Coordinates of C-alpha atoms and ligand atoms in Angstrom, one line a residue:
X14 CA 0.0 0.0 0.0
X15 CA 1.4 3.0 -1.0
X16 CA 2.3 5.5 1.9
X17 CA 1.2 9.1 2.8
X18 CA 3.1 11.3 4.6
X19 CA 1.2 14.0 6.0
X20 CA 4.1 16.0 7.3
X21 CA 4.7 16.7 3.4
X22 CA 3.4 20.2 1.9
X23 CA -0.2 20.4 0.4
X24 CA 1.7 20.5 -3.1
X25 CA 3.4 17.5 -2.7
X26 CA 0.1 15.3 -1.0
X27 CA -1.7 16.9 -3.7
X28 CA 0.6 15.3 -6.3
X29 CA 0.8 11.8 -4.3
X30 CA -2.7 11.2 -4.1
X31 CA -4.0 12.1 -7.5
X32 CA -0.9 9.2 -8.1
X33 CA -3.0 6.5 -6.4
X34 CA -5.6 6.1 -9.6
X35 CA -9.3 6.3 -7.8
X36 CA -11.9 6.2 -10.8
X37 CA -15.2 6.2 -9.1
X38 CA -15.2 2.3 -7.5
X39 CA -12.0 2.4 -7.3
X40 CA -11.6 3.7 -5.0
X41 CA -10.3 1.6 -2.1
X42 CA -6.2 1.3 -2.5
X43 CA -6.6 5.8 -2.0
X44 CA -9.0 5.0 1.2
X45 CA -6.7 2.4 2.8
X46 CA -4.3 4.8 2.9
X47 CA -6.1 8.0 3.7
X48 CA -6.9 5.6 6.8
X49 CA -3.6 4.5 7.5
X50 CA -2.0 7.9 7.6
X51 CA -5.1 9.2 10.1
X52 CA -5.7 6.2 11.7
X53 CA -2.7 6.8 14.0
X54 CA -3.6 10.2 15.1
X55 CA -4.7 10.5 18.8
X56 CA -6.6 13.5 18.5
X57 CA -9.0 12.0 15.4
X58 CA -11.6 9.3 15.9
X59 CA -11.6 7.9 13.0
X60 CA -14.7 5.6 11.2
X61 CA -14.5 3.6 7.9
X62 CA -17.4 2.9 6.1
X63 CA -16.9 1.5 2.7
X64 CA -14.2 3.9 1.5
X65 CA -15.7 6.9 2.8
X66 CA -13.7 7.8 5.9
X67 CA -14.5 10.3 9.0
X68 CA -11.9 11.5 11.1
X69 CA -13.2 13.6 14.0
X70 CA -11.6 15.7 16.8
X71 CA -13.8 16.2 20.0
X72 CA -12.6 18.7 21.8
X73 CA -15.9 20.0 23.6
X74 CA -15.9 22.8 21.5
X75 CA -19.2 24.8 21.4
X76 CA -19.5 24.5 17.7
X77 CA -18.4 21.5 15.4
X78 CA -17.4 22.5 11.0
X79 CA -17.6 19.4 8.8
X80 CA -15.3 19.6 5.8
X81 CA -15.3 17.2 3.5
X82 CA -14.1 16.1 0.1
X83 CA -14.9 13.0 -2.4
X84 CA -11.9 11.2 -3.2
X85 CA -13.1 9.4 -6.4
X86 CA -12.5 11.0 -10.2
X87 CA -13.7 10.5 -13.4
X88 CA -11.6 8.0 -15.6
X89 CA -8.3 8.3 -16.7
X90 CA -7.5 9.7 -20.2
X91 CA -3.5 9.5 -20.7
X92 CA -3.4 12.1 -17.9
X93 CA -1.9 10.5 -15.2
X94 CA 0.3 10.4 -13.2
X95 CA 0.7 14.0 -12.6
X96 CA 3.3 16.4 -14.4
X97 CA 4.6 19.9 -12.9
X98 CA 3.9 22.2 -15.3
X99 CA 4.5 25.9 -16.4
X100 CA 0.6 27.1 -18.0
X101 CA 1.5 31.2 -19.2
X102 CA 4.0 31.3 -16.6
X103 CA 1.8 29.4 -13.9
X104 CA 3.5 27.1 -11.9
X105 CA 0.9 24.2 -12.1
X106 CA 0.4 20.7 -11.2
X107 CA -0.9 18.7 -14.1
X108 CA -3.1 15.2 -14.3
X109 CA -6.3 14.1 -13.5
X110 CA -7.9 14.9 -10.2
X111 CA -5.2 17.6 -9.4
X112 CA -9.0 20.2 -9.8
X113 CA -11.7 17.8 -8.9
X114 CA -10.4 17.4 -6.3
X115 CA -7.8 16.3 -5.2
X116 CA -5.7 19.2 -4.1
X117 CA -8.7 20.3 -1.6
X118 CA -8.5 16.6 -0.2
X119 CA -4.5 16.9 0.1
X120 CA -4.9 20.2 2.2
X121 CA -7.7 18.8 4.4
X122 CA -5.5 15.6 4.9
X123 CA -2.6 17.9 6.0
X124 CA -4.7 20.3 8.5
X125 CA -6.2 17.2 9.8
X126 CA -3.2 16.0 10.7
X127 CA -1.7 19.2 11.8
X128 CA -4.4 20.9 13.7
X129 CA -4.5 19.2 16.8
X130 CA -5.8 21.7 18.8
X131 CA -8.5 23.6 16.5
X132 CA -10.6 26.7 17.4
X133 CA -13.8 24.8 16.5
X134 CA -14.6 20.5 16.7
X135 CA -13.9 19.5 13.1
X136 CA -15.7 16.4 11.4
X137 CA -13.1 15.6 8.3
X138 CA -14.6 13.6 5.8
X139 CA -13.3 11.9 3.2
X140 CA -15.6 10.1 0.7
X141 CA -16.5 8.1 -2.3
X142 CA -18.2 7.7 -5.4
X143 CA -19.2 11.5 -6.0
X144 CA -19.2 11.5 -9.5
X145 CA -21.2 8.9 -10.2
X146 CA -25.0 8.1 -9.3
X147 CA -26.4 10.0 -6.5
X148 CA -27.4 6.7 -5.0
X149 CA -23.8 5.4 -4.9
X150 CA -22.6 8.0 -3.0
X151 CA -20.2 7.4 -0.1
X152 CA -22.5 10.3 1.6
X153 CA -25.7 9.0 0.7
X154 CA -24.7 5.7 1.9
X155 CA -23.1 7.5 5.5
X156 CA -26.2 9.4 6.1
X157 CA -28.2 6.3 6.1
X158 CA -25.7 4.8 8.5
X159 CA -24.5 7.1 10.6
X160 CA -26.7 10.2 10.7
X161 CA -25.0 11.4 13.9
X162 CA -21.8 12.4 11.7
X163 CA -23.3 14.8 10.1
X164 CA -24.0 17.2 13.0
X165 CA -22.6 20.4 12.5
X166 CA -23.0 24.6 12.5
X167 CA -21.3 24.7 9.3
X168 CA -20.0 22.6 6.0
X169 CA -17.2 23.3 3.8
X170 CA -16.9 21.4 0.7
X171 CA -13.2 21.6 -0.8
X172 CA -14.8 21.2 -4.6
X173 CA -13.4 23.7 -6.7
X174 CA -14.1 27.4 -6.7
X175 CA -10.6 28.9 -7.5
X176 CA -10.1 29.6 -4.3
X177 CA -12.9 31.6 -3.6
X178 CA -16.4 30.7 -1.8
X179 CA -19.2 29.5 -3.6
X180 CA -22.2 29.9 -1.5
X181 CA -25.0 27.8 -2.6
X182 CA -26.5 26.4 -5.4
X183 CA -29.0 26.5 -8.3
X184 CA -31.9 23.6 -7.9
X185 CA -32.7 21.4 -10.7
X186 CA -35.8 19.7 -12.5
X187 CA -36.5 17.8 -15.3
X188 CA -40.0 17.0 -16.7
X189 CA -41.3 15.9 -20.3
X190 CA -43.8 17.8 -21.6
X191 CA -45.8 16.0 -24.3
X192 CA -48.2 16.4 -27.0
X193 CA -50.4 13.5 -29.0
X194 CA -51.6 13.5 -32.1
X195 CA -53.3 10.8 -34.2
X196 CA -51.0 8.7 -36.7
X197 CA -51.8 8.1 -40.5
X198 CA -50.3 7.5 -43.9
X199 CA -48.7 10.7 -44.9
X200 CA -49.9 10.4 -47.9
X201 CA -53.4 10.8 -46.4
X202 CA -52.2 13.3 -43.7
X203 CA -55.8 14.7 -43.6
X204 CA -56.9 11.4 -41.3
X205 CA -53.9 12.0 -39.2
X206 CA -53.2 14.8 -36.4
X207 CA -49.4 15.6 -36.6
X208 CA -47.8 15.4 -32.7
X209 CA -44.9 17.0 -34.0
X210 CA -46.6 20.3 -35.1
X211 CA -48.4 20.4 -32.1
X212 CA -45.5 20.5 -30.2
X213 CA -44.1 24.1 -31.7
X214 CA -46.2 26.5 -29.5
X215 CA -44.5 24.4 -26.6
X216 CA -40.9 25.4 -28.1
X217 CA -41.9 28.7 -28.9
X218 CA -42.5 29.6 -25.3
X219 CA -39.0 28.0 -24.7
X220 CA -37.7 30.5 -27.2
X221 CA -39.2 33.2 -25.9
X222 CA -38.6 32.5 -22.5
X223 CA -36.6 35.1 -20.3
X224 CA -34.4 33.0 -17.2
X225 CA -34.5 35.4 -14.4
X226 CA -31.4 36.3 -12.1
X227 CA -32.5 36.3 -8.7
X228 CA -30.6 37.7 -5.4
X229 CA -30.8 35.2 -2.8
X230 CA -28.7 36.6 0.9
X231 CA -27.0 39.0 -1.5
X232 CA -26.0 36.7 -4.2
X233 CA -27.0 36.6 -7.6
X234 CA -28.7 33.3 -9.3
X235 CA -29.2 32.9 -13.0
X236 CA -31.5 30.5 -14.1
X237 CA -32.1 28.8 -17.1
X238 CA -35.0 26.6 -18.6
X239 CA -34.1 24.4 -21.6
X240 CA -35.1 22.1 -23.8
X241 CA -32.4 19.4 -23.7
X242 CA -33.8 16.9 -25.9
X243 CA -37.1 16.3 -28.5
X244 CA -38.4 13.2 -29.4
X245 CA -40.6 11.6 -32.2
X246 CA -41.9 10.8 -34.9
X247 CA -42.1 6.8 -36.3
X248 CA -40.9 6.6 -40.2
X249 CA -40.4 8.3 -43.1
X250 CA -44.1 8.1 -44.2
X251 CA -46.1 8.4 -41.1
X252 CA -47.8 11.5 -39.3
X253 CA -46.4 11.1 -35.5
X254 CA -49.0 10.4 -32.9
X255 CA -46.5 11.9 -30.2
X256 CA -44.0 14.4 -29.5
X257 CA -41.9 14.6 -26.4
X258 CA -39.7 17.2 -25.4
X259 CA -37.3 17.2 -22.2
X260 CA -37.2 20.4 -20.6
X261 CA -34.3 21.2 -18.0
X262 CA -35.2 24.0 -15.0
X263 CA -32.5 25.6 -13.4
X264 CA -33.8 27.5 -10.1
X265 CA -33.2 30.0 -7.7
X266 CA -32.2 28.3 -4.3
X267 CA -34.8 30.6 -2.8
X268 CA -37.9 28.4 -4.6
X269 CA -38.7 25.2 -3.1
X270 CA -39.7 22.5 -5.1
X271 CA -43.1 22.8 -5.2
X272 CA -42.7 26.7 -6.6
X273 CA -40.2 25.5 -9.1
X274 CA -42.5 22.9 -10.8
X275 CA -45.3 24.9 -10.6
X276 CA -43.6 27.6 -12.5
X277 CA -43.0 25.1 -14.8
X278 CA -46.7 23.8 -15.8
X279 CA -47.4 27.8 -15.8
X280 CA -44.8 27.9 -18.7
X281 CA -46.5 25.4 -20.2
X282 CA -50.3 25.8 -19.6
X283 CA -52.5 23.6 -21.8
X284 CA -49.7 20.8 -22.0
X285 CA -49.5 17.2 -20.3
X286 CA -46.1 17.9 -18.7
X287 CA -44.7 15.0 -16.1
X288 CA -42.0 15.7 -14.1
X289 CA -39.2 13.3 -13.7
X290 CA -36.3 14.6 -11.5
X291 CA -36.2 17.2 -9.0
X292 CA -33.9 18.2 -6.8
X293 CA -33.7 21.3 -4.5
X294 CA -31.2 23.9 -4.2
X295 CA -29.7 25.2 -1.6
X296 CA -29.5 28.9 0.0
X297 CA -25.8 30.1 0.4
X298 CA -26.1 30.1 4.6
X299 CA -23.4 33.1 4.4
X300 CA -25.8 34.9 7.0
X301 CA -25.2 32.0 9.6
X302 CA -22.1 33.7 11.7
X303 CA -19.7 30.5 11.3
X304 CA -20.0 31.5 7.6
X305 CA -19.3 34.8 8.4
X306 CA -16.2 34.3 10.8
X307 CA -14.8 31.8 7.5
X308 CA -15.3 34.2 4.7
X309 CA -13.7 37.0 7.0
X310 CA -10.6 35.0 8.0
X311 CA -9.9 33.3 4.3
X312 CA -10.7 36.8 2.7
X313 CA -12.7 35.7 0.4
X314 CA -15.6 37.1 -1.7
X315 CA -18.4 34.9 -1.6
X316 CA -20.3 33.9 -5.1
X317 CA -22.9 31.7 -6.3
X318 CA -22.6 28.1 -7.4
X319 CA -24.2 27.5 -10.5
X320 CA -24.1 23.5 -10.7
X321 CA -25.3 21.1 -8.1
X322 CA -22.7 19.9 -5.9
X323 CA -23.0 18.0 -2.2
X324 CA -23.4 21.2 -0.6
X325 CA -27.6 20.8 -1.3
X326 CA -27.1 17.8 0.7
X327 CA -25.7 19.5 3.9
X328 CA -28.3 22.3 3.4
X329 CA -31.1 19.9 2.8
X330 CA -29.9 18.6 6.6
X331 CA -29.8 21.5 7.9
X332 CA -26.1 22.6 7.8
X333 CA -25.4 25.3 5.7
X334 CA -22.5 25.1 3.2
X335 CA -20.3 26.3 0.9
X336 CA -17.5 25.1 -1.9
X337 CA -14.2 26.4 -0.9
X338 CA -11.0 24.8 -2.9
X339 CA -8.2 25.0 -5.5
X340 CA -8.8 25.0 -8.9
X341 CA -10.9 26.3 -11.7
X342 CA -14.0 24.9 -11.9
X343 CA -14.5 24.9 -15.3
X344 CA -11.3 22.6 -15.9
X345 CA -12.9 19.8 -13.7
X346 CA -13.3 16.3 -15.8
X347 CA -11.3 18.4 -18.4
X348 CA -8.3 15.9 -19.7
X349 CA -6.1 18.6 -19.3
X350 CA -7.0 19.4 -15.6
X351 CA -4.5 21.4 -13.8
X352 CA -4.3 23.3 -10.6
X353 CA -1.8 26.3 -10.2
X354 CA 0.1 25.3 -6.8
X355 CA -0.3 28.9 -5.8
X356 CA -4.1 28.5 -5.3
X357 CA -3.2 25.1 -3.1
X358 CA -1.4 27.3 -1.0
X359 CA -3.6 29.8 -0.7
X360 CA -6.5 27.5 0.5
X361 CA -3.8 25.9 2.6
X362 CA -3.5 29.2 4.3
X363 CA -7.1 30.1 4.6
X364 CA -8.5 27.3 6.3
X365 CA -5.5 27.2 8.5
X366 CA -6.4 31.0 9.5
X367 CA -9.5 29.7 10.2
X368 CA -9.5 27.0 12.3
X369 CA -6.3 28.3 14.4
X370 CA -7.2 29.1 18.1
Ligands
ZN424 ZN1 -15.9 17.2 -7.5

């Protein structure tokens, strides 16, 4: 088993975990020795369960932060193991999972191990099979379990953000909506009632649609409603009898679920629309004072999260949360995925601010 030494700097863990492959279900040779290099630490009770690992100080502090990062990555694409690079003079580390997100996990690991002593009780938590099906996920699958270990005032999610704090996130719902017709010959289209046709004043409003951008606690939220995909129509010579079309709703954390799909059959008034997926969004929490104390001691200016990450799941519990890491976003599951070591340190630094007595 390969070892970690977590007396190394945050570049340098950063570099030797993204090393130990961990494609989502893979993810076990990284979590043996994640626990290994914990697992000795007297300060940290530590808990395995599948490769999702929680290390936890208990301190009697009056408040208790849970920060936590997946461990798993998308698969490989001829970009591992990891390069030190130089990206327009940007001293860089190179290779898959160096941005999602491996270089948050390496500085947690190191402040785990180094704070022995922190200002507030931390719950680290290490976990697996983010980027696959919600239902695989090492969190999921720990919330069923152990529900207790997610009690907290406050979440940080090391997730990309540049270094910044994203507050947050947009909610998101699918539903079809659908028209019928009646199929015929097209050469006797008269007899027949085209599905397809009927489905253009349904695009229309699409087209015409106007997202709003909504301020939720002092941060703005665009939205978006989409259609994402159109189906139909049965051969070459016959008039559909039905026309689908997948609509995609990104919302406001400030609308609940209910509000968000019923905006949606307004949109589409006079149409059989079903929804399929839902899932809430979450409010940024940067009101709760934790949050305030955190974006005050990293410096930061706080923004909105546009795409669903686990912080929704902390907020659903009750916890508010943010995404605070290294790395641009928009270079996660990007094969050329690179983080600039200066932003590893700099996260290094913040959270180290922070959770100093
Ligand atoms: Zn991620």
């Amino acid at each position: 088993m390969p070892e970690l030494d977590l007396s190394r700097s945050s570049v340098e863990l950063t570099r030797m975990i993204c090393d130990i492959p961990s494609v989502s279900g893979d993810e076990t040779t990284l979590a043996d020795a994640v626990t290994a290099a914990v697992g000795g630490l007297s300060h940290l009770d530590v808990h395995r369960n599948g490769d999702t690992i929680v290390a936890r100080t208990d301190r009697g502090r009056a408040q208790r932060v849970v920060i936590a990062g997946h461990i798993d990555t998308v698969p490989i694409n001829r970009n591992l193991p990891t390069r030190l690079v130089d990206i327009d003079g940007v001293p860089s580390l190179w290779g898959r999972g160096t941005v999602d997100m491996k270089a948050g996990v390496a500085v947690q690991l190191k402040l785990a191990a180094e704070l022995t002593d922190p200002r507030v009780d931390v719950t680290w938590m290490w976990y697996d099979h983010e980027e696959v099906a919600a239902e695989l996920n090492g969190l999921t699958r720990l919330a069923r379990a152990r529900p207790d270990l997610f009690t907290g005032d406050f979440a940080i999610l090391g997730e990309p953000s540049n270094g910044q704090v994203e507050g947050g996130c947009n909610g998101n719902l699918r539903a079809i909506v659908r028209t019928h017709g009646v199929r015929a010959h097209s050469a006797r289209a008269w007899v027949g009632e085209n599905a397809i046709h009927a489905a253009a004043p349904a695009l229309l409003r699409l087209a015409e649609y106007r997202p709003r951008t909504i301020a939720v606690e002092g941060l703005e939220y665009r939205e978006g409603l989409n259609a994402v995909r159109v189906a139909g129509g049965i051969a070459g010579n016959v008039i559909p009898d039905l026309c689908e079309i997948e609509v995609n709703y990104r919302f406001a954390p400030n609308r609940s679920l209910d509000e968000a799909e019923a905006h949606v059959r307004d949109v589409f008034a006079g149409f059989e629309v079903e929804v399929v997926d839902r899932a809430a969004g979450a409010r940024p929490g940067l009101d709760a004072p934790l949050a305030r104390e955190f974006l005050a001691a990293v410096g930061a200016e706080p923004r909105p999260k546009y795409g669903w990450t686990d912080v929704a799941r902390f907020s659903a519990l009750g916890v508010p949360a943010v995404n605070y890491g290294p790395g641009d976003p928009s270079l996660a599951h990007h094969d050329e995925e690179a983080v600039p070591l200066a932003q590893i340190e700099d996260v290094e630094r913040g959270l180290r601010a922070w959770l100093t007595r």
